[in-house]
Amino acid sequence: MENSKTKNKKFSKQEAITSLVLSLAVLLLLNVVAAFFYLRFDLTAEKRYSLSTSTKTLVNGLKDEVVIKVYLDGELPAGFVRLKDATKDILNEMRAINRADIQFQFQDPLEGKSEAEKKDILDELRKQGLTGTNLTTQGKDASTQRIIVPGAIVHYAGQSFPVQLLENQAGFSPQEILNNSIVQLEYKFANAIKKLSQYRQPRVAFLQGNGELSRFDMADILNTLIAQRYQVQEINIDSTFGIPSRFDAIVIAKPRMAFDEKQKYKIDQYIMRGGNVLWLVDKTTADMDSLKESLTGQFVVDRELNLDDQLFKYGVRINDDLVQDINLSGAIPLVIGNLGNSPQTQLFPWFYSPYLISQNNHAINRNLDPVAAQFASSIDTVKSPGVHKTILLNTTDNSKALRTPTRVNFSLVGERPDPRYFTQKNLPIAVLLEGNFQSVFKNRLAPEFLAVNDSLEDLKFVAEGKAAKQIVIADGDIIRNEKRNDESAYPLGYQPYTRQTLANKDFILNCIEYLTDNAGLLETRNKEVKLRLLDATKVSESKTEIQLINVVLPIVLTILGGLAFGYWRKKRYAK
């Protein structure tokens, strides 16, 4: 009987040792497998850790190695640690798809450097497209300041492209800015890889011939597009038989002379063949330079560009009005007196310069700051079969559309507006049109013209168009940059009087990106991560209880679990 108990004890010990060895072997095997495979299950409601199909296709199709240097490392506040972790998650997801061609590293470029070396490094990074951020850390006795560079440089085939990780958004809380920055990470990295790896750069033509803005008026957006690896070209609409289909998109920026039927036909047929258009149209003659030069103001009428029938056929009507907004608008300086021989000026709200907002309803306008306009008109959408319409920009809830002809002057500037007259809400200023458009010249052309035209394959008349995209903006100044006294360009969206930078550049870039993007990468901007913030009042009231639950309770449960396991083990092997 005693020998039997001894044998049982030996057998139990051998069984325990065997079980332990097997468990360790399984754990070791799992670790080895995990080293070669990056496995992850995205259980979040928004699928925040899942890459889009377009991003996966892009990463899978790489022909060379992508090396990404992320300059976000070292001791960081909690918010930047979260941004760093989110960046690492996105890059790990990309590397899981193509381990051979996606490499990345995190580093603090300023760590251990002297002040002179830091200045040189920051200057070099600035040249590459990254800007530093001043970071203030509050210690026990005093606060300390340091500069960090929340950005990355993507390298591919001997080229590089900057990625600014932190969004710069006025009017948003730090939590919202951080959240929006994390949301845009996939798009920013995918876009950078696409710019570097695409075999063909998107081609964008800026039309001339009808008094459009000059390259000096659009210097900042043109330079930015070139830096973003677009092929940009100006073409005179009268110097060609038709607008070449090799252009992925054309931009018509603030024309001031009427279009004749021949010019309209060229634009129409470009669209019918699948071409995409960004229209920036001033419907009225209102102009700030003319207004400043007149003592009695400017009499504003329809500019008569002869585009009404064409835009109507495509699905929109730009109204004969001027939009005012008393909730969100720019400011202008006016002389209020003299101090000695020097005029004294003061800034006053200028309701004819509305700051346009979006409903965050599309990849183009998601998470954008307001966009500055000047003498904008409202847009109505009209019935057009096969064309989908999306409002991209609109005014606020306290707006008014002033019908033209009318006189505009500075006489009412400085007076408090009566809200009873500003009751129109969300007046559309920018509209996206997508679908198969019908030609405005359908059933309008003479048989003789069609016979000659159809004999030339490249010029054959098309009445029902291929799928195309158009964006109609009822203000030409949205793409125009202000200029300094030396005629150099301010950044697009910068307001010299208020020293604000609005989102004009981001909006125009997103428009052109969407019009030329066949891969659908811009759609990744639609990703949304909801902020689930703690209730500050409840946290304050239940601080001790929360701390006990989160700190003490896990320790108590661990101890109880250990005691229970020890009791069970002792009882089992005592038999």
PDB file of N, CA and C in Angstrom, residues 488-569:
ATOM      1  N   SER A 488       6.195  88.967 -53.344  1.00  0.00           N
ATOM      2  CA  SER A 488       6.338  87.542 -53.046  1.00  0.00           C
ATOM      3  C   SER A 488       5.040  87.029 -52.427  1.00  0.00           C
ATOM      4  N   ALA A 489       4.810  85.734 -52.560  1.00  0.00           N
ATOM      5  CA  ALA A 489       3.523  85.158 -52.177  1.00  0.00           C
ATOM      6  C   ALA A 489       3.488  84.749 -50.715  1.00  0.00           C
ATOM      7  N   TYR A 490       2.383  85.107 -50.053  1.00  0.00           N
ATOM      8  CA  TYR A 490       2.088  84.510 -48.754  1.00  0.00           C
ATOM      9  C   TYR A 490       1.611  83.072 -48.986  1.00  0.00           C
ATOM     10  N   PRO A 491       1.699  82.210 -47.969  1.00  0.00           N
ATOM     11  CA  PRO A 491       1.101  80.874 -48.105  1.00  0.00           C
ATOM     12  C   PRO A 491      -0.396  80.994 -48.380  1.00  0.00           C
ATOM     13  N   LEU A 492      -0.901  80.141 -49.244  1.00  0.00           N
ATOM     14  CA  LEU A 492      -2.320  80.166 -49.567  1.00  0.00           C
ATOM     15  C   LEU A 492      -3.145  79.945 -48.305  1.00  0.00           C
ATOM     16  N   GLY A 493      -4.116  80.832 -48.084  1.00  0.00           N
ATOM     17  CA  GLY A 493      -4.955  80.766 -46.892  1.00  0.00           C
ATOM     18  C   GLY A 493      -4.541  81.729 -45.802  1.00  0.00           C
ATOM     19  N   TYR A 494      -3.329  82.313 -45.927  1.00  0.00           N
ATOM     20  CA  TYR A 494      -2.865  83.252 -44.900  1.00  0.00           C
ATOM     21  C   TYR A 494      -3.593  84.580 -45.064  1.00  0.00           C
ATOM     22  N   GLN A 495      -4.105  85.106 -43.932  1.00  0.00           N
ATOM     23  CA  GLN A 495      -4.819  86.376 -43.924  1.00  0.00           C
ATOM     24  C   GLN A 495      -3.925  87.442 -43.291  1.00  0.00           C
ATOM     25  N   PRO A 496      -3.341  88.340 -44.097  1.00  0.00           N
ATOM     26  CA  PRO A 496      -2.354  89.296 -43.570  1.00  0.00           C
ATOM     27  C   PRO A 496      -2.892  90.202 -42.470  1.00  0.00           C
ATOM     28  N   TYR A 497      -4.168  90.591 -42.553  1.00  0.00           N
ATOM     29  CA  TYR A 497      -4.708  91.527 -41.569  1.00  0.00           C
ATOM     30  C   TYR A 497      -4.883  90.875 -40.198  1.00  0.00           C
ATOM     31  N   THR A 498      -5.384  89.657 -40.179  1.00  0.00           N
ATOM     32  CA  THR A 498      -5.629  88.973 -38.901  1.00  0.00           C
ATOM     33  C   THR A 498      -4.506  88.010 -38.527  1.00  0.00           C
ATOM     34  N   ARG A 499      -3.572  87.797 -39.460  1.00  0.00           N
ATOM     35  CA  ARG A 499      -2.435  86.885 -39.260  1.00  0.00           C
ATOM     36  C   ARG A 499      -2.893  85.468 -38.932  1.00  0.00           C
ATOM     37  N   GLN A 500      -3.962  85.066 -39.562  1.00  0.00           N
ATOM     38  CA  GLN A 500      -4.462  83.696 -39.445  1.00  0.00           C
ATOM     39  C   GLN A 500      -4.124  82.931 -40.718  1.00  0.00           C
ATOM     40  N   THR A 501      -3.968  81.630 -40.579  1.00  0.00           N
ATOM     41  CA  THR A 501      -3.824  80.774 -41.753  1.00  0.00           C
ATOM     42  C   THR A 501      -4.999  79.816 -41.787  1.00  0.00           C
ATOM     43  N   LEU A 502      -5.826  79.948 -42.816  1.00  0.00           N
ATOM     44  CA  LEU A 502      -6.994  79.090 -42.950  1.00  0.00           C
ATOM     45  C   LEU A 502      -6.676  77.918 -43.875  1.00  0.00           C
ATOM     46  N   ALA A 503      -7.655  77.072 -44.116  1.00  0.00           N
ATOM     47  CA  ALA A 503      -7.394  75.774 -44.752  1.00  0.00           C
ATOM     48  C   ALA A 503      -7.540  75.800 -46.269  1.00  0.00           C
ATOM     49  N   ASN A 504      -7.375  76.964 -46.900  1.00  0.00           N
ATOM     50  CA  ASN A 504      -7.519  77.043 -48.356  1.00  0.00           C
ATOM     51  C   ASN A 504      -6.591  76.079 -49.084  1.00  0.00           C
ATOM     52  N   LYS A 505      -5.315  76.060 -48.658  1.00  0.00           N
ATOM     53  CA  LYS A 505      -4.354  75.195 -49.355  1.00  0.00           C
ATOM     54  C   LYS A 505      -4.723  73.721 -49.205  1.00  0.00           C
ATOM     55  N   ASP A 506      -5.039  73.295 -47.995  1.00  0.00           N
ATOM     56  CA  ASP A 506      -5.411  71.895 -47.778  1.00  0.00           C
ATOM     57  C   ASP A 506      -6.648  71.525 -48.591  1.00  0.00           C
ATOM     58  N   PHE A 507      -7.605  72.438 -48.641  1.00  0.00           N
ATOM     59  CA  PHE A 507      -8.837  72.154 -49.378  1.00  0.00           C
ATOM     60  C   PHE A 507      -8.562  72.007 -50.873  1.00  0.00           C
ATOM     61  N   ILE A 508      -7.807  72.940 -51.451  1.00  0.00           N
ATOM     62  CA  ILE A 508      -7.504  72.866 -52.883  1.00  0.00           C
ATOM     63  C   ILE A 508      -6.675  71.619 -53.193  1.00  0.00           C
ATOM     64  N   LEU A 509      -5.697  71.318 -52.345  1.00  0.00           N
ATOM     65  CA  LEU A 509      -4.891  70.107 -52.553  1.00  0.00           C
ATOM     66  C   LEU A 509      -5.761  68.858 -52.506  1.00  0.00           C
ATOM     67  N   ASN A 510      -6.686  68.812 -51.562  1.00  0.00           N
ATOM     68  CA  ASN A 510      -7.581  67.657 -51.465  1.00  0.00           C
ATOM     69  C   ASN A 510      -8.479  67.548 -52.695  1.00  0.00           C
ATOM     70  N   CYS A 511      -8.938  68.699 -53.195  1.00  0.00           N
ATOM     71  CA  CYS A 511      -9.766  68.700 -54.410  1.00  0.00           C
ATOM     72  C   CYS A 511      -8.996  68.107 -55.585  1.00  0.00           C
ATOM     73  N   ILE A 512      -7.782  68.598 -55.799  1.00  0.00           N
ATOM     74  CA  ILE A 512      -6.984  68.125 -56.935  1.00  0.00           C
ATOM     75  C   ILE A 512      -6.580  66.672 -56.734  1.00  0.00           C
ATOM     76  N   GLU A 513      -6.259  66.305 -55.503  1.00  0.00           N
ATOM     77  CA  GLU A 513      -5.923  64.907 -55.207  1.00  0.00           C
ATOM     78  C   GLU A 513      -7.102  63.996 -55.544  1.00  0.00           C
ATOM     79  N   TYR A 514      -8.301  64.407 -55.174  1.00  0.00           N
ATOM     80  CA  TYR A 514      -9.476  63.579 -55.432  1.00  0.00           C
ATOM     81  C   TYR A 514      -9.761  63.471 -56.929  1.00  0.00           C
ATOM     82  N   LEU A 515      -9.590  64.579 -57.649  1.00  0.00           N
ATOM     83  CA  LEU A 515      -9.864  64.568 -59.087  1.00  0.00           C
ATOM     84  C   LEU A 515      -8.874  63.698 -59.855  1.00  0.00           C
ATOM     85  N   THR A 516      -7.655  63.586 -59.359  1.00  0.00           N
ATOM     86  CA  THR A 516      -6.617  62.842 -60.083  1.00  0.00           C
ATOM     87  C   THR A 516      -6.333  61.468 -59.489  1.00  0.00           C
ATOM     88  N   ASP A 517      -6.977  61.123 -58.387  1.00  0.00           N
ATOM     89  CA  ASP A 517      -6.661  59.889 -57.648  1.00  0.00           C
ATOM     90  C   ASP A 517      -7.500  58.732 -58.167  1.00  0.00           C
ATOM     91  N   ASN A 518      -6.870  57.858 -58.943  1.00  0.00           N
ATOM     92  CA  ASN A 518      -7.578  56.684 -59.443  1.00  0.00           C
ATOM     93  C   ASN A 518      -7.468  55.499 -58.491  1.00  0.00           C
ATOM     94  N   ALA A 519      -6.524  55.571 -57.554  1.00  0.00           N
ATOM     95  CA  ALA A 519      -6.322  54.453 -56.624  1.00  0.00           C
ATOM     96  C   ALA A 519      -7.270  54.511 -55.436  1.00  0.00           C
ATOM     97  N   GLY A 520      -7.907  55.652 -55.214  1.00  0.00           N
ATOM     98  CA  GLY A 520      -8.847  55.778 -54.104  1.00  0.00           C
ATOM     99  C   GLY A 520      -8.202  55.979 -52.755  1.00  0.00           C
ATOM    100  N   LEU A 521      -6.930  56.427 -52.742  1.00  0.00           N
ATOM    101  CA  LEU A 521      -6.240  56.596 -51.458  1.00  0.00           C
ATOM    102  C   LEU A 521      -6.858  57.697 -50.612  1.00  0.00           C
ATOM    103  N   LEU A 522      -7.387  58.730 -51.258  1.00  0.00           N
ATOM    104  CA  LEU A 522      -7.942  59.845 -50.484  1.00  0.00           C
ATOM    105  C   LEU A 522      -9.099  59.392 -49.605  1.00  0.00           C
ATOM    106  N   GLU A 523      -9.744  58.295 -49.982  1.00  0.00           N
ATOM    107  CA  GLU A 523     -10.865  57.790 -49.192  1.00  0.00           C
ATOM    108  C   GLU A 523     -10.431  57.390 -47.785  1.00  0.00           C
ATOM    109  N   THR A 524      -9.124  57.124 -47.601  1.00  0.00           N
ATOM    110  CA  THR A 524      -8.661  56.766 -46.254  1.00  0.00           C
ATOM    111  C   THR A 524      -8.789  57.939 -45.294  1.00  0.00           C
ATOM    112  N   ARG A 525      -8.958  59.165 -45.811  1.00  0.00           N
ATOM    113  CA  ARG A 525      -9.188  60.316 -44.934  1.00  0.00           C
ATOM    114  C   ARG A 525     -10.558  60.233 -44.262  1.00  0.00           C
ATOM    115  N   ASN A 526     -11.424  59.349 -44.771  1.00  0.00           N
ATOM    116  CA  ASN A 526     -12.756  59.197 -44.185  1.00  0.00           C
ATOM    117  C   ASN A 526     -12.747  58.380 -42.904  1.00  0.00           C
ATOM    118  N   LYS A 527     -11.596  57.783 -42.592  1.00  0.00           N
ATOM    119  CA  LYS A 527     -11.520  56.993 -41.355  1.00  0.00           C
ATOM    120  C   LYS A 527     -11.835  57.888 -40.162  1.00  0.00           C
ATOM    121  N   GLU A 528     -12.587  57.365 -39.239  1.00  0.00           N
ATOM    122  CA  GLU A 528     -13.020  58.162 -38.085  1.00  0.00           C
ATOM    123  C   GLU A 528     -12.757  57.402 -36.797  1.00  0.00           C
ATOM    124  N   VAL A 529     -12.125  58.075 -35.856  1.00  0.00           N
ATOM    125  CA  VAL A 529     -11.905  57.514 -34.522  1.00  0.00           C
ATOM    126  C   VAL A 529     -12.596  58.424 -33.522  1.00  0.00           C
ATOM    127  N   LYS A 530     -13.632  57.925 -32.879  1.00  0.00           N
ATOM    128  CA  LYS A 530     -14.411  58.753 -31.967  1.00  0.00           C
ATOM    129  C   LYS A 530     -13.674  58.948 -30.649  1.00  0.00           C
ATOM    130  N   LEU A 531     -13.739  60.178 -30.161  1.00  0.00           N
ATOM    131  CA  LEU A 531     -13.159  60.470 -28.848  1.00  0.00           C
ATOM    132  C   LEU A 531     -14.105  59.970 -27.762  1.00  0.00           C
ATOM    133  N   ARG A 532     -13.591  59.128 -26.909  1.00  0.00           N
ATOM    134  CA  ARG A 532     -14.393  58.629 -25.778  1.00  0.00           C
ATOM    135  C   ARG A 532     -13.744  59.130 -24.499  1.00  0.00           C
ATOM    136  N   LEU A 533     -14.009  60.398 -24.211  1.00  0.00           N
ATOM    137  CA  LEU A 533     -13.364  61.051 -23.077  1.00  0.00           C
ATOM    138  C   LEU A 533     -14.087  60.717 -21.775  1.00  0.00           C
ATOM    139  N   LEU A 534     -13.331  60.680 -20.694  1.00  0.00           N
ATOM    140  CA  LEU A 534     -13.914  60.439 -19.376  1.00  0.00           C
ATOM    141  C   LEU A 534     -14.668  61.672 -18.904  1.00  0.00           C
ATOM    142  N   ASP A 535     -15.714  61.447 -18.132  1.00  0.00           N
ATOM    143  CA  ASP A 535     -16.468  62.539 -17.532  1.00  0.00           C
ATOM    144  C   ASP A 535     -15.640  63.121 -16.389  1.00  0.00           C
ATOM    145  N   ALA A 536     -15.150  64.352 -16.579  1.00  0.00           N
ATOM    146  CA  ALA A 536     -14.245  64.964 -15.596  1.00  0.00           C
ATOM    147  C   ALA A 536     -14.902  65.102 -14.223  1.00  0.00           C
ATOM    148  N   THR A 537     -16.207  65.398 -14.204  1.00  0.00           N
ATOM    149  CA  THR A 537     -16.914  65.561 -12.928  1.00  0.00           C
ATOM    150  C   THR A 537     -16.978  64.239 -12.171  1.00  0.00           C
ATOM    151  N   LYS A 538     -17.349  63.167 -12.871  1.00  0.00           N
ATOM    152  CA  LYS A 538     -17.437  61.855 -12.227  1.00  0.00           C
ATOM    153  C   LYS A 538     -16.068  61.365 -11.769  1.00  0.00           C
ATOM    154  N   VAL A 539     -15.040  61.645 -12.576  1.00  0.00           N
ATOM    155  CA  VAL A 539     -13.683  61.245 -12.198  1.00  0.00           C
ATOM    156  C   VAL A 539     -13.272  61.937 -10.910  1.00  0.00           C
ATOM    157  N   SER A 540     -13.591  63.233 -10.807  1.00  0.00           N
ATOM    158  CA  SER A 540     -13.226  63.994  -9.611  1.00  0.00           C
ATOM    159  C   SER A 540     -13.974  63.487  -8.383  1.00  0.00           C
ATOM    160  N   GLU A 541     -15.271  63.179  -8.550  1.00  0.00           N
ATOM    161  CA  GLU A 541     -16.089  62.732  -7.424  1.00  0.00           C
ATOM    162  C   GLU A 541     -15.707  61.324  -6.957  1.00  0.00           C
ATOM    163  N   SER A 542     -15.294  60.462  -7.891  1.00  0.00           N
ATOM    164  CA  SER A 542     -15.028  59.051  -7.553  1.00  0.00           C
ATOM    165  C   SER A 542     -13.561  58.699  -7.705  1.00  0.00           C
ATOM    166  N   LYS A 543     -12.676  59.668  -7.496  1.00  0.00           N
ATOM    167  CA  LYS A 543     -11.243  59.452  -7.731  1.00  0.00           C
ATOM    168  C   LYS A 543     -10.698  58.294  -6.890  1.00  0.00           C
ATOM    169  N   THR A 544     -10.979  58.295  -5.576  1.00  0.00           N
ATOM    170  CA  THR A 544     -10.458  57.247  -4.682  1.00  0.00           C
ATOM    171  C   THR A 544     -11.008  55.881  -5.062  1.00  0.00           C
ATOM    172  N   GLU A 545     -12.291  55.821  -5.346  1.00  0.00           N
ATOM    173  CA  GLU A 545     -12.926  54.555  -5.718  1.00  0.00           C
ATOM    174  C   GLU A 545     -12.315  53.993  -7.005  1.00  0.00           C
ATOM    175  N   ILE A 546     -12.092  54.861  -7.981  1.00  0.00           N
ATOM    176  CA  ILE A 546     -11.508  54.423  -9.258  1.00  0.00           C
ATOM    177  C   ILE A 546     -10.088  53.916  -9.052  1.00  0.00           C
ATOM    178  N   GLN A 547      -9.315  54.636  -8.219  1.00  0.00           N
ATOM    179  CA  GLN A 547      -7.940  54.210  -7.956  1.00  0.00           C
ATOM    180  C   GLN A 547      -7.902  52.849  -7.266  1.00  0.00           C
ATOM    181  N   LEU A 548      -8.798  52.638  -6.298  1.00  0.00           N
ATOM    182  CA  LEU A 548      -8.845  51.348  -5.602  1.00  0.00           C
ATOM    183  C   LEU A 548      -9.191  50.214  -6.565  1.00  0.00           C
ATOM    184  N   ILE A 549     -10.175  50.456  -7.425  1.00  0.00           N
ATOM    185  CA  ILE A 549     -10.603  49.420  -8.371  1.00  0.00           C
ATOM    186  C   ILE A 549      -9.488  49.081  -9.360  1.00  0.00           C
ATOM    187  N   ASN A 550      -8.775  50.102  -9.831  1.00  0.00           N
ATOM    188  CA  ASN A 550      -7.770  49.885 -10.871  1.00  0.00           C
ATOM    189  C   ASN A 550      -6.403  49.480 -10.338  1.00  0.00           C
ATOM    190  N   VAL A 551      -6.111  49.814  -9.069  1.00  0.00           N
ATOM    191  CA  VAL A 551      -4.778  49.515  -8.535  1.00  0.00           C
ATOM    192  C   VAL A 551      -4.823  48.381  -7.510  1.00  0.00           C
ATOM    193  N   VAL A 552      -5.697  48.509  -6.516  1.00  0.00           N
ATOM    194  CA  VAL A 552      -5.714  47.541  -5.414  1.00  0.00           C
ATOM    195  C   VAL A 552      -6.423  46.248  -5.813  1.00  0.00           C
ATOM    196  N   LEU A 553      -7.572  46.359  -6.476  1.00  0.00           N
ATOM    197  CA  LEU A 553      -8.365  45.170  -6.802  1.00  0.00           C
ATOM    198  C   LEU A 553      -7.589  44.126  -7.614  1.00  0.00           C
ATOM    199  N   PRO A 554      -6.843  44.510  -8.670  1.00  0.00           N
ATOM    200  CA  PRO A 554      -6.072  43.486  -9.400  1.00  0.00           C
ATOM    201  C   PRO A 554      -5.067  42.753  -8.513  1.00  0.00           C
ATOM    202  N   ILE A 555      -4.429  43.480  -7.574  1.00  0.00           N
ATOM    203  CA  ILE A 555      -3.458  42.840  -6.671  1.00  0.00           C
ATOM    204  C   ILE A 555      -4.162  41.845  -5.757  1.00  0.00           C
ATOM    205  N   VAL A 556      -5.310  42.249  -5.201  1.00  0.00           N
ATOM    206  CA  VAL A 556      -6.074  41.364  -4.310  1.00  0.00           C
ATOM    207  C   VAL A 556      -6.518  40.113  -5.062  1.00  0.00           C
ATOM    208  N   LEU A 557      -7.016  40.285  -6.282  1.00  0.00           N
ATOM    209  CA  LEU A 557      -7.468  39.138  -7.075  1.00  0.00           C
ATOM    210  C   LEU A 557      -6.312  38.200  -7.401  1.00  0.00           C
ATOM    211  N   THR A 558      -5.135  38.773  -7.668  1.00  0.00           N
ATOM    212  CA  THR A 558      -3.955  37.945  -7.955  1.00  0.00           C
ATOM    213  C   THR A 558      -3.559  37.119  -6.736  1.00  0.00           C
ATOM    214  N   ILE A 559      -3.561  37.754  -5.555  1.00  0.00           N
ATOM    215  CA  ILE A 559      -3.214  37.036  -4.312  1.00  0.00           C
ATOM    216  C   ILE A 559      -4.221  35.929  -4.028  1.00  0.00           C
ATOM    217  N   LEU A 560      -5.515  36.234  -4.156  1.00  0.00           N
ATOM    218  CA  LEU A 560      -6.550  35.227  -3.915  1.00  0.00           C
ATOM    219  C   LEU A 560      -6.426  34.073  -4.906  1.00  0.00           C
ATOM    220  N   GLY A 561      -6.128  34.412  -6.166  1.00  0.00           N
ATOM    221  CA  GLY A 561      -5.951  33.365  -7.168  1.00  0.00           C
ATOM    222  C   GLY A 561      -4.774  32.469  -6.837  1.00  0.00           C
ATOM    223  N   GLY A 562      -3.669  33.075  -6.361  1.00  0.00           N
ATOM    224  CA  GLY A 562      -2.490  32.293  -5.979  1.00  0.00           C
ATOM    225  C   GLY A 562      -2.772  31.378  -4.804  1.00  0.00           C
ATOM    226  N   LEU A 563      -3.486  31.899  -3.798  1.00  0.00           N
ATOM    227  CA  LEU A 563      -3.835  31.081  -2.629  1.00  0.00           C
ATOM    228  C   LEU A 563      -4.751  29.922  -3.018  1.00  0.00           C
ATOM    229  N   ALA A 564      -5.715  30.214  -3.882  1.00  0.00           N
ATOM    230  CA  ALA A 564      -6.645  29.165  -4.312  1.00  0.00           C
ATOM    231  C   ALA A 564      -5.920  28.088  -5.098  1.00  0.00           C
ATOM    232  N   PHE A 565      -4.991  28.507  -5.978  1.00  0.00           N
ATOM    233  CA  PHE A 565      -4.234  27.533  -6.767  1.00  0.00           C
ATOM    234  C   PHE A 565      -3.344  26.679  -5.856  1.00  0.00           C
ATOM    235  N   GLY A 566      -2.701  27.326  -4.870  1.00  0.00           N
ATOM    236  CA  GLY A 566      -1.851  26.589  -3.927  1.00  0.00           C
ATOM    237  C   GLY A 566      -2.648  25.583  -3.125  1.00  0.00           C
ATOM    238  N   TYR A 567      -3.832  25.981  -2.688  1.00  0.00           N
ATOM    239  CA  TYR A 567      -4.698  25.076  -1.929  1.00  0.00           C
ATOM    240  C   TYR A 567      -5.119  23.887  -2.789  1.00  0.00           C
ATOM    241  N   TRP A 568      -5.508  24.200  -4.045  1.00  0.00           N
ATOM    242  CA  TRP A 568      -5.936  23.124  -4.958  1.00  0.00           C
ATOM    243  C   TRP A 568      -4.793  22.161  -5.250  1.00  0.00           C
ATOM    244  N   ARG A 569      -3.591  22.705  -5.459  1.00  0.00           N
ATOM    245  CA  ARG A 569      -2.422  21.878  -5.788  1.00  0.00           C
ATOM    246  C   ARG A 569      -2.051  20.979  -4.596  1.00  0.00           C
TER     247      ARG A 569
END
